[in-house]
Structures are given as C-alpha cells and as structure tokens.
Short mmCIF file of C-alpha atoms and ligand atoms in Angstrom, two decimals:
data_model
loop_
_atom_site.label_atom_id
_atom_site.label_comp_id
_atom_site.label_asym_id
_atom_site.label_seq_id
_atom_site.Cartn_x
_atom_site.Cartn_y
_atom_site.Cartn_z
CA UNK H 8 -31.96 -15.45 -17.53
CA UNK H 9 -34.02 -15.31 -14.21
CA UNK H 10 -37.76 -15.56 -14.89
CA UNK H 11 -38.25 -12.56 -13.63
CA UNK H 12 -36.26 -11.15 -15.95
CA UNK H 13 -38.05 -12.58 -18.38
CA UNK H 14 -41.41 -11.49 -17.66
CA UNK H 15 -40.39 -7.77 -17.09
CA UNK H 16 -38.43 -7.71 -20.23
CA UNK H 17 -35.26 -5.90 -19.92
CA UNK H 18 -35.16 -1.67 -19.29
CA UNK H 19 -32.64 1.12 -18.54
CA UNK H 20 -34.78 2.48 -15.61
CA UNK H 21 -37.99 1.53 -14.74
CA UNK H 22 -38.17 5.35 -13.08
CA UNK H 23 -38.69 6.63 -16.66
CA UNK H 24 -42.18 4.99 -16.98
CA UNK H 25 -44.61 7.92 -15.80
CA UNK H 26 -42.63 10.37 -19.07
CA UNK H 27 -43.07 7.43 -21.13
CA UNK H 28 -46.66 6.81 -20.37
CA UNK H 29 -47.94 10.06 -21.00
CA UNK H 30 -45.89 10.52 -24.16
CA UNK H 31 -47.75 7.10 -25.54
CA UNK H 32 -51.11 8.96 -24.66
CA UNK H 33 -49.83 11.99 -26.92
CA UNK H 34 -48.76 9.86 -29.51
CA UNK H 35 -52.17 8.11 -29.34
CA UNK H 36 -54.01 10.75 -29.91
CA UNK H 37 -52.52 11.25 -33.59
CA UNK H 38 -52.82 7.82 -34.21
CA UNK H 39 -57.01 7.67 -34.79
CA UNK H 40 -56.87 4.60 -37.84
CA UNK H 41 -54.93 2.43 -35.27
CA UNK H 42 -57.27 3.81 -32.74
CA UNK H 43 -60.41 2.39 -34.12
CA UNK H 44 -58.93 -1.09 -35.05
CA UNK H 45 -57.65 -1.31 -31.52
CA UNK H 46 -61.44 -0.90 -30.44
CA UNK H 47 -62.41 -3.27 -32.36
CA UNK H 48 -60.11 -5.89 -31.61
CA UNK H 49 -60.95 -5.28 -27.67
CA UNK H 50 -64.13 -6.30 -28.73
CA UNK H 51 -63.56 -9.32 -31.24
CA UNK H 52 -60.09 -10.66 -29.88
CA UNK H 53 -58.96 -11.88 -32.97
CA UNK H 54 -55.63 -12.51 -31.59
CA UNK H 55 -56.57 -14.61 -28.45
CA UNK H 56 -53.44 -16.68 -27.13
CA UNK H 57 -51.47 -16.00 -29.94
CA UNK H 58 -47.61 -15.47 -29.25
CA UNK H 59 -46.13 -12.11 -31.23
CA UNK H 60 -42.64 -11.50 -30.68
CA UNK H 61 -41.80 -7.97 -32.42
CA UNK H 62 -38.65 -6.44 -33.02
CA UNK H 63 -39.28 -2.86 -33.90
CA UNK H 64 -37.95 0.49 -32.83
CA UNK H 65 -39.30 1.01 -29.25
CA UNK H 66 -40.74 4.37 -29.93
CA UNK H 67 -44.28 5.98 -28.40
CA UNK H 68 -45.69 4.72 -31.83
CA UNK H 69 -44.75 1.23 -31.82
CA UNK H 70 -46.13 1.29 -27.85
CA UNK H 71 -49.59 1.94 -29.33
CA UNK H 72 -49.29 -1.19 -31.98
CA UNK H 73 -47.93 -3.55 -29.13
CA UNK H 74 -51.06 -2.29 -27.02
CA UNK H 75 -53.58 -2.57 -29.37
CA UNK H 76 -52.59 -6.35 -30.70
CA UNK H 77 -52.27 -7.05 -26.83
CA UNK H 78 -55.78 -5.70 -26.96
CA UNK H 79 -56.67 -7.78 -29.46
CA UNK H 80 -56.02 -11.10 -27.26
CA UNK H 81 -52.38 -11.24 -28.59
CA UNK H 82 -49.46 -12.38 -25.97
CA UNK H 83 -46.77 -9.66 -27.42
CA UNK H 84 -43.29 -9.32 -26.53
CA UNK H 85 -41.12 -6.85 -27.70
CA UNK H 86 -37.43 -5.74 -28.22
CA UNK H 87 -35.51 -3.12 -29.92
CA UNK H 88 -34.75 -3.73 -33.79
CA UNK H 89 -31.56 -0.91 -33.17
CA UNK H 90 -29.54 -0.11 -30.37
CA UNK H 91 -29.87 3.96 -30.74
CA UNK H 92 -33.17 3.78 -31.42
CA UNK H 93 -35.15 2.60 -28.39
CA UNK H 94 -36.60 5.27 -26.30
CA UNK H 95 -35.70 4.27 -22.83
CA UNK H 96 -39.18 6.32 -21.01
CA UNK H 97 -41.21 4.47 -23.14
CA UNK H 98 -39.15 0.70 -22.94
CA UNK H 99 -40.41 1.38 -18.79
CA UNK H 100 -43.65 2.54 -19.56
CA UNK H 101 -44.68 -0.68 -21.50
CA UNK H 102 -43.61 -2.91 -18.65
CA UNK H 103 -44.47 -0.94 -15.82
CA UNK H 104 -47.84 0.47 -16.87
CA UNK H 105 -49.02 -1.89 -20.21
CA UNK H 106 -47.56 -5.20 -18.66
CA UNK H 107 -46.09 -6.05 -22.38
CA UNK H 108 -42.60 -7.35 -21.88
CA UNK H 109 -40.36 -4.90 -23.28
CA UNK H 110 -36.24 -5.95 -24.08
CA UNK H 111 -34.30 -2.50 -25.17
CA UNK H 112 -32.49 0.09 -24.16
CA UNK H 113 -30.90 3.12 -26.25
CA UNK H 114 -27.41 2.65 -26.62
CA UNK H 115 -26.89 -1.29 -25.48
CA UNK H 116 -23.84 -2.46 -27.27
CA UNK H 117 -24.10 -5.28 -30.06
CA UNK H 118 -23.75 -8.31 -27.43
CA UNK H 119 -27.00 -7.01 -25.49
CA UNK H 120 -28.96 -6.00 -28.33
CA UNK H 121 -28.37 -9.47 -29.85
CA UNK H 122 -29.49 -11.42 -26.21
CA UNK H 123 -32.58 -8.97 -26.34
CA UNK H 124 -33.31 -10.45 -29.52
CA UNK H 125 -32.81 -13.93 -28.07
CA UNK H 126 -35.03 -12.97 -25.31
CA UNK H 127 -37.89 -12.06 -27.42
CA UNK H 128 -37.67 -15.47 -29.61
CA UNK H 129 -37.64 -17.23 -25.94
CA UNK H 130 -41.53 -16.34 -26.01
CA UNK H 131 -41.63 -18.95 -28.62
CA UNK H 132 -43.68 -16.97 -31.45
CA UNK H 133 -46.54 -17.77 -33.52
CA UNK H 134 -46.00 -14.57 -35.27
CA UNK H 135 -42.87 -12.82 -36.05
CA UNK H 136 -43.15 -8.76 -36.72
CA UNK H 137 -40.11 -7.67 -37.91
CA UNK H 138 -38.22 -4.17 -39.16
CA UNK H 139 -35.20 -5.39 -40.86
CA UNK H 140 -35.73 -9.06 -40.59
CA UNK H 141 -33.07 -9.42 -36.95
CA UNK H 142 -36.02 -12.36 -35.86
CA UNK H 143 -36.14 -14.63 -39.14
CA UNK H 144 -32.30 -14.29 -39.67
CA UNK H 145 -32.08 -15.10 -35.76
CA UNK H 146 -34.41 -18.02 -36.08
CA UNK H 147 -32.57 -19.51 -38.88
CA UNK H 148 -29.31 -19.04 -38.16
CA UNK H 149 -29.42 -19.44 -34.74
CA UNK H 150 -32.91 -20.92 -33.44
CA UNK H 151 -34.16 -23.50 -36.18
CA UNK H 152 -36.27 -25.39 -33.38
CA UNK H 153 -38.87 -22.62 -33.33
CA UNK H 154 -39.89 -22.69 -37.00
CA UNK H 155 -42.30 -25.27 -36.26
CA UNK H 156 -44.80 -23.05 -34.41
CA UNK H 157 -44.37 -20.13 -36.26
CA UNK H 158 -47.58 -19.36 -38.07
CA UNK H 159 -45.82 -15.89 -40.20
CA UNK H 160 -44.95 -12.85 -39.52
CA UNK H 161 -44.47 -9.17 -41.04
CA UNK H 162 -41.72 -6.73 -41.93
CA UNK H 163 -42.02 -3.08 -41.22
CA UNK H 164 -39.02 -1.72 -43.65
CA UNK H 165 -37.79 -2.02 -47.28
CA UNK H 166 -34.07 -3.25 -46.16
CA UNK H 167 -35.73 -6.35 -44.57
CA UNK H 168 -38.28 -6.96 -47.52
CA UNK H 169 -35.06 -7.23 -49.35
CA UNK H 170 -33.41 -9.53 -47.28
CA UNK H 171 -36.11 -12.26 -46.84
CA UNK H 172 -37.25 -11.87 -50.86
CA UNK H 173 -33.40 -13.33 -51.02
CA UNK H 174 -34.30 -15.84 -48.32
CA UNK H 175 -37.21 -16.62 -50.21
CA UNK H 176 -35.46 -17.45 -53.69
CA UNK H 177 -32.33 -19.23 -51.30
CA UNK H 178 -35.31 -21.69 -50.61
CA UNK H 179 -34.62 -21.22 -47.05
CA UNK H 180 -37.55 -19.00 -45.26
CA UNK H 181 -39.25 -21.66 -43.68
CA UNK H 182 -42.89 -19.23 -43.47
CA UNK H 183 -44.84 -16.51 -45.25
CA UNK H 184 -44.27 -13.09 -44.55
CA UNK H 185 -46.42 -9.91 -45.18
CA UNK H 186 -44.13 -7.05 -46.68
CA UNK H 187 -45.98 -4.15 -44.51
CA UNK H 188 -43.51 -2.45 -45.73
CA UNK H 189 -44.61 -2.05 -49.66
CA UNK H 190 -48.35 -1.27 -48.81
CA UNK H 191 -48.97 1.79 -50.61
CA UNK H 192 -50.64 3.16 -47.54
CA UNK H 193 -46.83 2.69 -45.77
CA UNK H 194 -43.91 3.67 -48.14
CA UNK H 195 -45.77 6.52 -49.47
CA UNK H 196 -46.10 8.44 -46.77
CA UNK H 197 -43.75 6.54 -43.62
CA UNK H 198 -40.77 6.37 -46.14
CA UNK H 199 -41.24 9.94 -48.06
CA UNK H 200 -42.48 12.03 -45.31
CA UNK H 201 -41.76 10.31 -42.10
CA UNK H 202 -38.12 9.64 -43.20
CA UNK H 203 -38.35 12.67 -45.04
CA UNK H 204 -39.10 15.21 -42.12
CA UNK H 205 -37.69 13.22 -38.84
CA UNK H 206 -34.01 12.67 -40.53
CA UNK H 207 -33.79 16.60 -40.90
CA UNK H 208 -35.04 16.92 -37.73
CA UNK H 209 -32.51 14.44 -36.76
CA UNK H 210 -29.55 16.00 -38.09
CA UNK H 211 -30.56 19.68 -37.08
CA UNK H 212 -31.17 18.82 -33.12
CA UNK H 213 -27.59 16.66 -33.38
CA UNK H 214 -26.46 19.73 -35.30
CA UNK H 215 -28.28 23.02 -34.56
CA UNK H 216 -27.12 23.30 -38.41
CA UNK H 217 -29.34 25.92 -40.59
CA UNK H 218 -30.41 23.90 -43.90
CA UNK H 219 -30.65 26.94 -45.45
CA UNK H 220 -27.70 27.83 -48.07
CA UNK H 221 -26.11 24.36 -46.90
CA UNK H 222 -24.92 21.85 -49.97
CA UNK H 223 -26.87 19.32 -49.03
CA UNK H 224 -26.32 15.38 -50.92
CA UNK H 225 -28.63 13.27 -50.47
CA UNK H 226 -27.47 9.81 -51.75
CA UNK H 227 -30.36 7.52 -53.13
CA UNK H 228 -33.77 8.80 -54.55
CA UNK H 229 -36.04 5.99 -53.68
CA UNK H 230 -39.44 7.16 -51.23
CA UNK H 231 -36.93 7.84 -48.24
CA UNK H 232 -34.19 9.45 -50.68
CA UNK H 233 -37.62 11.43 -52.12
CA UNK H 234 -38.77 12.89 -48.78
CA UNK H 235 -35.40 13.74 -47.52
CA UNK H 236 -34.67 15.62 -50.67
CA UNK H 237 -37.67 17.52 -50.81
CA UNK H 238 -37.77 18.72 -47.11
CA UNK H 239 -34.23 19.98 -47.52
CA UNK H 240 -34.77 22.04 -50.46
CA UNK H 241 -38.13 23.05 -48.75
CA UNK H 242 -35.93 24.56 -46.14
CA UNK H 243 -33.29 26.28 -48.54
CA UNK H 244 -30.76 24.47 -48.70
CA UNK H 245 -28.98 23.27 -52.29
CA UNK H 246 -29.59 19.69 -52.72
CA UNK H 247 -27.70 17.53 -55.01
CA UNK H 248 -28.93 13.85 -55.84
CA UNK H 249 -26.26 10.26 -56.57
CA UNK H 250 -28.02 7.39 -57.82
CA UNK H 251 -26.92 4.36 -59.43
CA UNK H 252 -30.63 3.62 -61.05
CA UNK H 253 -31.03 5.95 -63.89
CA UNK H 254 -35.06 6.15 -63.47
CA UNK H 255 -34.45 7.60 -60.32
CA UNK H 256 -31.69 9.70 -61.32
CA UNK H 257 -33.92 11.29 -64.09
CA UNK H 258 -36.80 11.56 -61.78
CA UNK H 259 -34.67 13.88 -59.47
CA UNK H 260 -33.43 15.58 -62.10
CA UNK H 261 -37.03 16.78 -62.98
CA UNK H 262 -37.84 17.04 -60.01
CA UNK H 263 -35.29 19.90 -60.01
CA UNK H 264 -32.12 18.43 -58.59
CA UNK H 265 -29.00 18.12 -59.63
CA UNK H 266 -27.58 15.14 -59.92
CA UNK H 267 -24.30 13.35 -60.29
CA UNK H 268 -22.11 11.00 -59.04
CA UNK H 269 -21.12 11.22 -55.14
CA UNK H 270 -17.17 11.39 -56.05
CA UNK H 271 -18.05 14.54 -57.60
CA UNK H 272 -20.58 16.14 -55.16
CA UNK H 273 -18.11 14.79 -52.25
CA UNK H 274 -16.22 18.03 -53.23
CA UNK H 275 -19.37 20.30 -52.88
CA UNK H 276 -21.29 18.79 -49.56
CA UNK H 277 -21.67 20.50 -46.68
CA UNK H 278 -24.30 17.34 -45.47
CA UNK H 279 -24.32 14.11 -46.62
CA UNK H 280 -27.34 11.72 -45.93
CA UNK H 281 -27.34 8.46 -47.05
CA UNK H 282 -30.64 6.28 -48.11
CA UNK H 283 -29.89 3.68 -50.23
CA UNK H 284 -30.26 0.07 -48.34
CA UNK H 285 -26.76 -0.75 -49.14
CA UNK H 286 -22.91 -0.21 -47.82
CA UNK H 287 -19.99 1.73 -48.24
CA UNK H 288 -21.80 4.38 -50.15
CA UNK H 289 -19.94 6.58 -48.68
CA UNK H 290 -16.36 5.29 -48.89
CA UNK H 291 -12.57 6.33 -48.84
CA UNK H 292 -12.42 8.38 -52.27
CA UNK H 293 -15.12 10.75 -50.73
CA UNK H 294 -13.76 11.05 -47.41
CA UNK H 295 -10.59 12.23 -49.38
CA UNK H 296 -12.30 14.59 -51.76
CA UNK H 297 -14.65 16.53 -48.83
CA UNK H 298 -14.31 19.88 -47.57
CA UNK H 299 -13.08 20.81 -43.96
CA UNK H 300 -16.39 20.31 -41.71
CA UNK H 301 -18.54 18.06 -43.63
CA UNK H 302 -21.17 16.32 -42.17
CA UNK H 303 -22.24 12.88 -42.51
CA UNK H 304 -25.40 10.88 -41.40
CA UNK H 305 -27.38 7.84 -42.51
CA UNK H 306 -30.91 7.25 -42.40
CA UNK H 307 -30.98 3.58 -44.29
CA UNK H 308 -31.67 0.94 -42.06
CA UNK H 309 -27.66 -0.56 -41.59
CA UNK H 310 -25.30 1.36 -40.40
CA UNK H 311 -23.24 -0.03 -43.14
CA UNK H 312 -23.91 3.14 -45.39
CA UNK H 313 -21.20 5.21 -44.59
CA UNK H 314 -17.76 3.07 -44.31
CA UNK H 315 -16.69 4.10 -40.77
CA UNK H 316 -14.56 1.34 -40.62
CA UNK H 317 -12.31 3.37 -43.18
CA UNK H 318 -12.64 6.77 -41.75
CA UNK H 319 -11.23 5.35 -38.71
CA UNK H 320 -7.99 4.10 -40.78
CA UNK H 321 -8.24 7.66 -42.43
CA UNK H 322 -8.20 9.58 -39.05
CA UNK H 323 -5.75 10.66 -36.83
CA UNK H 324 -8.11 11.78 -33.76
CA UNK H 325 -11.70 10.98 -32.81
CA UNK H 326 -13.40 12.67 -29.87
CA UNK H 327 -17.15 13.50 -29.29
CA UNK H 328 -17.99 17.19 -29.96
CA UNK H 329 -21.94 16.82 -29.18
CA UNK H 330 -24.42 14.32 -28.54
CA UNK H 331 -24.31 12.32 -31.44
CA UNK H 332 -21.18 14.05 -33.28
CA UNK H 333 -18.38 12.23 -33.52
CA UNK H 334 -15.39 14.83 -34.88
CA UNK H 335 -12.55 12.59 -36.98
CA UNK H 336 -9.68 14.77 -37.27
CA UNK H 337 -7.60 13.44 -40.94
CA UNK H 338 -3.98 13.72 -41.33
CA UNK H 339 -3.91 17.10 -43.55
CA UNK H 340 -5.94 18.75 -40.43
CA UNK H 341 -9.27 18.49 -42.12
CA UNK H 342 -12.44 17.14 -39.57
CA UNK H 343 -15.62 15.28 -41.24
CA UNK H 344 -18.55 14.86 -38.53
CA UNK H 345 -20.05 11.78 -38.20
CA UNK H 346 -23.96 11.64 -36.65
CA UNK H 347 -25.36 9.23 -34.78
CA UNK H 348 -22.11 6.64 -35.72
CA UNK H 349 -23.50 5.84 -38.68
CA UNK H 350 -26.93 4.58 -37.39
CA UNK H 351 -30.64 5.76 -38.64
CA UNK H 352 -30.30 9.50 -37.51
CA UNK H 353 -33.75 10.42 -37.22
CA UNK H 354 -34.22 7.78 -34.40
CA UNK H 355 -31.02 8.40 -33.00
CA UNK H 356 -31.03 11.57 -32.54
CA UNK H 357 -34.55 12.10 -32.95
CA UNK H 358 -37.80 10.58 -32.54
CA UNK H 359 -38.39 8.63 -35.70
CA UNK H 360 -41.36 9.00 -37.76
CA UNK H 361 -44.24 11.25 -36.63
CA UNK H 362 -47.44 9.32 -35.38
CA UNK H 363 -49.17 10.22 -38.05
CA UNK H 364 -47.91 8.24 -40.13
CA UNK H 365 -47.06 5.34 -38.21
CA UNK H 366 -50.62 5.36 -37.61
CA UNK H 367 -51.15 4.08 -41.42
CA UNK H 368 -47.79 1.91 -41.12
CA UNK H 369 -49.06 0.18 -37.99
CA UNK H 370 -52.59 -0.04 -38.64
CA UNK H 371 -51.20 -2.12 -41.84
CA UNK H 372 -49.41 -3.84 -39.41
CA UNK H 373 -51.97 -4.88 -37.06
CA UNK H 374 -54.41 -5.37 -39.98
CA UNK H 375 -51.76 -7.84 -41.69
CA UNK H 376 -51.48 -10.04 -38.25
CA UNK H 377 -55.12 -10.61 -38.62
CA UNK H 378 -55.22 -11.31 -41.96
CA UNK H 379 -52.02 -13.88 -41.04
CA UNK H 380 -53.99 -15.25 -37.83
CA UNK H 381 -57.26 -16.21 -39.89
CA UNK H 382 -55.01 -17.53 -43.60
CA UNK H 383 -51.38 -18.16 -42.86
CA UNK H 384 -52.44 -22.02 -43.08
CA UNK H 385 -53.20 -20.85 -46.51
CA UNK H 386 -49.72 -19.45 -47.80
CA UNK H 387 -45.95 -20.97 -48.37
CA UNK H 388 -43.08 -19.64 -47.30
CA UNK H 389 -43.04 -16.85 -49.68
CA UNK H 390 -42.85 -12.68 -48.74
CA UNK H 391 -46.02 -11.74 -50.08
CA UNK H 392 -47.89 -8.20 -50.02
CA UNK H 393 -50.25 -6.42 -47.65
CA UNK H 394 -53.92 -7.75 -49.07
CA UNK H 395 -55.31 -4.85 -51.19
CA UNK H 396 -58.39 -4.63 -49.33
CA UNK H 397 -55.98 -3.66 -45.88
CA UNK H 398 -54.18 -1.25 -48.15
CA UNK H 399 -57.55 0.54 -49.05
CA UNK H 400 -59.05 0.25 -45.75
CA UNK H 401 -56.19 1.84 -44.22
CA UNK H 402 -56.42 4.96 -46.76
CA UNK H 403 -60.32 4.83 -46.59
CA UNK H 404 -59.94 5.05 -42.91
CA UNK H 405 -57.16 7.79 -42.65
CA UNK H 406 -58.90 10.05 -44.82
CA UNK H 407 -62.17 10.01 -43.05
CA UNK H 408 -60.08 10.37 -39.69
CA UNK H 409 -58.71 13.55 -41.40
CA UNK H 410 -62.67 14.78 -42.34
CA UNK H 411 -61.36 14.49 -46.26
CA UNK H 412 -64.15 13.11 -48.57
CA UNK H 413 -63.79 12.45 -52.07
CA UNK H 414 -65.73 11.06 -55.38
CA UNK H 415 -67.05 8.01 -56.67
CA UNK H 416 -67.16 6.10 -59.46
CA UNK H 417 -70.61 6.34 -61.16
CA UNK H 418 -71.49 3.34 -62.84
CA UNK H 419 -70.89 4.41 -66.06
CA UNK H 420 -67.69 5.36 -65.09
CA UNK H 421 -67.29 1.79 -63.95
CA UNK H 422 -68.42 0.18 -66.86
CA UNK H 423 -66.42 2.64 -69.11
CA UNK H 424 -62.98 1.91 -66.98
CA UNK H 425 -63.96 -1.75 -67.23
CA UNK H 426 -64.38 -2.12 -71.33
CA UNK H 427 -61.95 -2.36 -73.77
CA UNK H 428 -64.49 -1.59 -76.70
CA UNK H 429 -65.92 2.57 -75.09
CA UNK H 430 -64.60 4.95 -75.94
CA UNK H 431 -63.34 4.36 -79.25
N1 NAD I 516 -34.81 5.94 -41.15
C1 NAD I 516 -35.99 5.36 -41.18
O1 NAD I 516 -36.82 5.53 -40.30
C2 NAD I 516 -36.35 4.50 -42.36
C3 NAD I 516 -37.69 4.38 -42.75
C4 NAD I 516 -38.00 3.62 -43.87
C5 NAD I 516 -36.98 2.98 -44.56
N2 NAD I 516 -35.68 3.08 -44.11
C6 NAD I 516 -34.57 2.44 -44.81
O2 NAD I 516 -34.03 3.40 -45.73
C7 NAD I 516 -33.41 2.71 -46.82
C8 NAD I 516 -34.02 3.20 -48.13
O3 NAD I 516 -35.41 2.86 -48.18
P1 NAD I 516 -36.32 3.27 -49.41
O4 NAD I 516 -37.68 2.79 -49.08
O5 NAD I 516 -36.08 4.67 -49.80
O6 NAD I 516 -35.69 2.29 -50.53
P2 NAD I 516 -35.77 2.44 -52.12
O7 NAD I 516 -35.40 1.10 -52.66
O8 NAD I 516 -37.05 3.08 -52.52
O9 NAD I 516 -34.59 3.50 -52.44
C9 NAD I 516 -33.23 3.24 -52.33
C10 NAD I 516 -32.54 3.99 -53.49
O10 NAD I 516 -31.14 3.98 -53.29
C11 NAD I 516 -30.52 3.79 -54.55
N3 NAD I 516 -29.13 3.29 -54.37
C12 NAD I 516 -28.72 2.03 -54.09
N4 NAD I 516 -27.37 2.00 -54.01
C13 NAD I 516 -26.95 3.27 -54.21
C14 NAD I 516 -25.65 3.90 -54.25
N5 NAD I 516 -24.53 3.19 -54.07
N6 NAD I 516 -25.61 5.23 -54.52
C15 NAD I 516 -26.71 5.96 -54.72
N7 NAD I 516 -27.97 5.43 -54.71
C16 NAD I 516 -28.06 4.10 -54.45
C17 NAD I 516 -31.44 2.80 -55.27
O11 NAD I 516 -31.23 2.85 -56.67
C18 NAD I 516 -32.81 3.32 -54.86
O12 NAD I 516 -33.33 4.27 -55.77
C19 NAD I 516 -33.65 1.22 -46.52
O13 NAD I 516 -32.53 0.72 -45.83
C20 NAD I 516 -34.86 1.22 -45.62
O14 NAD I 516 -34.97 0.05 -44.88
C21 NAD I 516 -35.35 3.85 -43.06
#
C-alpha cells in the first residue's frame, strides 16, 4: 500500500466529510459522560504515544471515542468491524477533519474489509479495541509477529467476549483483554435498548412495515433478544419468543410472551429477527414451513444467523425489491424477504445504537484503555471484566449528566448490609 494510503486510511469519498462532521457534532452532544472524560484526558494525556488500532462500526458514535482517546495522547487508527455497517460521511470526516486514519467503507466486499483490517494492524498496536474480536483472530492467525508489543486490548460485543473466553481456555490469547462488553453500565442498556430500538428502526426504514398487528419472532431472549422483544410489543405487534436456555425461555414467558420452538412459530411469523450469537438459527425446515411474504433479519453480530447459504439452494429467483430487501422467490411461488443479507440490520439499514447509549458503552471503553495503559503489565492473557469502579463511575456519571439524584447509604444501613449477626 502507498504511504499515503496509509496515513489517510482508506474512504468511499472524501466529499462526504462536511455531512459527516456535523453529524459527529450532533452525536456529541448526546454523548456528555464521554464528553467529560475526553476533557480530561486533553488535559492529563494518559494515552501519550500509545498505538490503538480499533475495529469498530464506523458510526458518528464511535468518531467521538476515536477523538477523545486521540485526545487523550493516543495514536488511533481505525477500520470497520462490518462491511454494511460503516457510515461512509463519517469514514471522510475522521480523516479529512480529525486527522485519525480511518479504513472502511459501507458495502466493501469480504477481500477489502479483510485488507482494511490488515491495514489497521500495520499501525503496529499497543492496544487492540475490538467488536467481535476480527484484530486478535487476525493477529493470531495471520500476524503472530505483533503480539510482542501489544500491551491489551478491549471488546465492545458479547459474540467476541465469547470468542476470545474460548481463546483464553485454548491457551492461545497471547494478552489480557477487558470484556467492555459485560460492564453492567454496557449490556444493560447498549444491548436491551440500543439493539432493542435501532433493529426496529432498522427493519421498518428497510421495510416501511407497520409493527402493529405483525407476528413478530424474535429468536433469542438474552439483553439484545430482551430489548427487541419489548419494543415490538411496545409498538403492537404479537411477539413470540424461541430459546434453547429454559431460564430465558421462562423469563419471556412472564414477561408475557409466548414462547415456543421456531419450527413451530416459522408457521405464524410475519418478521423474524434473530439474536442469538450463533448460526443457522434460522435454517431449511423454517424456510419450508413460512408463510408467503415473511420477513427475515438478523441483528447478532455474524451474519451466520439466518442460513442464506440454504435459501439460496431453496430459491428459484433472487432480485432486489428495496434497499436492503433481497426477494427469494421458492419453487411453490412463495417469496421470504431477506434484510440487510443477513448482516446486523440496525447498522445496515440504520444507524446503530443511539448516542446515548454508546455514550456509557464508550466511556467504558475509553475508561478501560486507561485502566489497561497504567496495569496491563499487571494481568495474563486472560479476558477479564471492566474494573467495578469504571462500571460505577460510568453510571455515577450518566445519571448526574441526566440531573437524576438518588439516596445513600446511611451508616447504619452500611453496617446493617455488612453483618451477618442484625437483624435477626
Ligand atoms: N446489533 C447490534 O448492534 C448488537 C449489539 C450488541 C450485541 N449484538 C450481538 O447480538 C448477539 C446477542 O447478544 P446478547 O448480548 O443478547 O447475547 P446473550 O447471550 O445475552 O443472548 C443470546 C440468547 O440467544 C439464545 N440462543 C442461542 N442459540 C439459540 C437458538 N438456536 N435459538 C434460540 N435462542 C438461542 C441464548 O440462549 C441466549 O439467551 C451477539 O451476537 C452480540 O454480539 C449485536
């Protein structure tokens, strides 16, 4: 790659960058928790020299993390962790107007997405910020002669924290990670509302769909599962629940859904949204049982959810009805629509989480580089959590942001909470 290349990272049009820049300013402004660290680090540099390559989506959002740990001293690079997902304004913006060298744009095809990826490990990282672990698979499958200066790194999503806790027990991550992704102060609120809101949102502007009245199936009722389910009953629709953990499955069912398995409800669906983490949910038997005009869309991280792979074998026509609906035409005449081919639909086809709650995601984020600039020298290679005290700053700090104040212990209350012997 020319160094020039390499320094301006890697954009669809460079034109885009004035939309992009002001759309990071709006996106800013809901974001006051990441705000406030970012001030700080512009006056501490806690990051000074160090290397960050980050492969997140390339939203407005993640523009305000990558400015704020470039603010804090850090020498960031970033590309796209999926190849719908990058929002090409904002890509521009970051190298035209914030200098950060930015590799993505929406809709590159697997062999560019994967030499974006490349490009971004070429900056040699200290830190690795991940959302669905593409860097530390890329490093050790593909780039073992970087692991030496790599310090740690993060992950942003629950798919990845899965992924390198099975690196972990393989023996074979080679440095600690912070799993940003299991701070209360992210999957509560990122995974259940963000997911929650911007997948409907997602499917409706691919769609135009009214929720309300629709069968709608949401498969997997962890936090994204949660959200999704809630915001489409919220909006009228009938939602039915598959799990394969029965915790969950009771939990929906008292939470007022019905639930049962998917080759049942494949009969019923009008929408089908997967958010489980894993593949082929969605297979054959349910592509057989569905009615005329299903829809289909995923919003786990892979777009492994929903075995396209077979539809295609199934169908006897494909052709794109809408942005982001593919039609597949079977042989008794039927049509199932497929959104976004399979891929996260709310960042596909829409904008991915709202900023305000990326705000607590990222601050965890930028608060967990910190914590892995001043201790990684401390830690093995192990995935290990966001440190409590991040996870209540965060909230401490989002809650004042939103003018919300609330009790305190008194310290009888802390002495009673604290004894095994009151109270009896
Ligand atoms: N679209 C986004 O912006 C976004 C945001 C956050 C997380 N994610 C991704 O969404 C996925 C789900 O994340 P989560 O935090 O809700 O995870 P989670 O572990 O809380 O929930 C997943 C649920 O799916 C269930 N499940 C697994 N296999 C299933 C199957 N075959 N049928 C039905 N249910 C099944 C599990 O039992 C579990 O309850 C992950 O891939 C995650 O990385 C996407």
């Amino acid at each position: 790659m020319p160094p020039q290349k390499r320094n301006s990272g890697d954009v669809k049009d460079p034109g885009l960058a004035a939309k992009g820049k002001t759309r990071i300013e709006w996106s800013q402004q809901w974001m006051p928790v990441l705000q406030l660290i970012r001030k700080r680090f512009s006056k501490e540099r806690p990051l000074e020299g160090v290397r960050i390559s980050a492969c997140l989506h390339v939203t407005t959002e993640t523009a305000n993390l990558a400015i704020t740990l470039r603010d804090g001293g850090a020498d960031v690079v970033l590309c796209a962790s999926n190849p719908l997902s990058t929002q090409d304004d904002v890509a521009a913006s970051l190298v035209k107007d914030h200098k950060i060298p930015t590799y993505a744009i929406k809709g590159e095809d697997k062999t560019t997405y994967y030499s974006h990826i490349v490009s971004a490990l070429d900056h040699k990282p200290q830190i690795t910020m991940d959302d669905g672990a593409d860097l530390v698979t890329t490093i050790l499958t593909k780039r073992q002669e970087l692991f030496p200066a790599v310090m740690g790194g993060t992950e942003e999503t629950t798919t990845g924290v899965i992924r390198l806790r099975s690196m972990a027990k393989d023996g074979v991550l080679k440095y600690p990670i912070i799993a940003v992704n299991d701070a209360d102060t992210k999957h509560f609120f990122d995974n259940r509302y963000g997911t929650g809101q911007s997948t409907i949102d997602g499917i409706i502007r691919a769609t135009n769909l009214l929720f309300a009245g629709l069968h709608v199936v949401v498969c997997g009722y962890g936090w994204c599962g949660r959200g999704v389910a809630m915001r489409a009953k919220g909006l009228g629709a009938d939602v039915i629940i598959t799990e394969v953990n029965p915790t969950r499955a009771l939990e929906a069912v008292m939470d007022g859904f019905r639930v049962m398995p998917l080759a049942q409800a494949a009969k019923t669906g009008d929408v089908f949204i997967t958010v489980t983490g894993n593949k082929s949910v969605i297979a054959a038997e349910h592509f057989r049982a569905m009615k005329d005009a299903a829809v289909v869309a995923n919003s786990g991280h892979f777009n492994v959810e929903i075995d396209l792979a077979c539809l295609e074998q199934l169908a006897v026509a494909k052709r794109q009805t809408r942005d982001f609906v593919d039609e597949y035409t079977l042989r008794d005449g039927r049509k199932i629509y497929v959104l976004g081919e399979g891929r996260l639909i709310n960042l596909a086809a829409a904008e991915g989480h709202p900023a305000v709650v990326m705000d607590m995601s990222f601050a965890d984020q930028a608060l967990s580089v910190e914590h892995l600039v001043k201790s990684a020298k401390n830690l093995e290679p192990k995935v290990y959590p966001v440190p409590a005290e991040i996870d209540h700053t965060v909230a401490r700090l989002k809650l004042q942001s939103l003018g919300i104040t609330i009790d305190h212990l008194t310290r009888e209350q802390e002495t009673y909470l604290a004894s095994w012997s009151e109270g009896t």
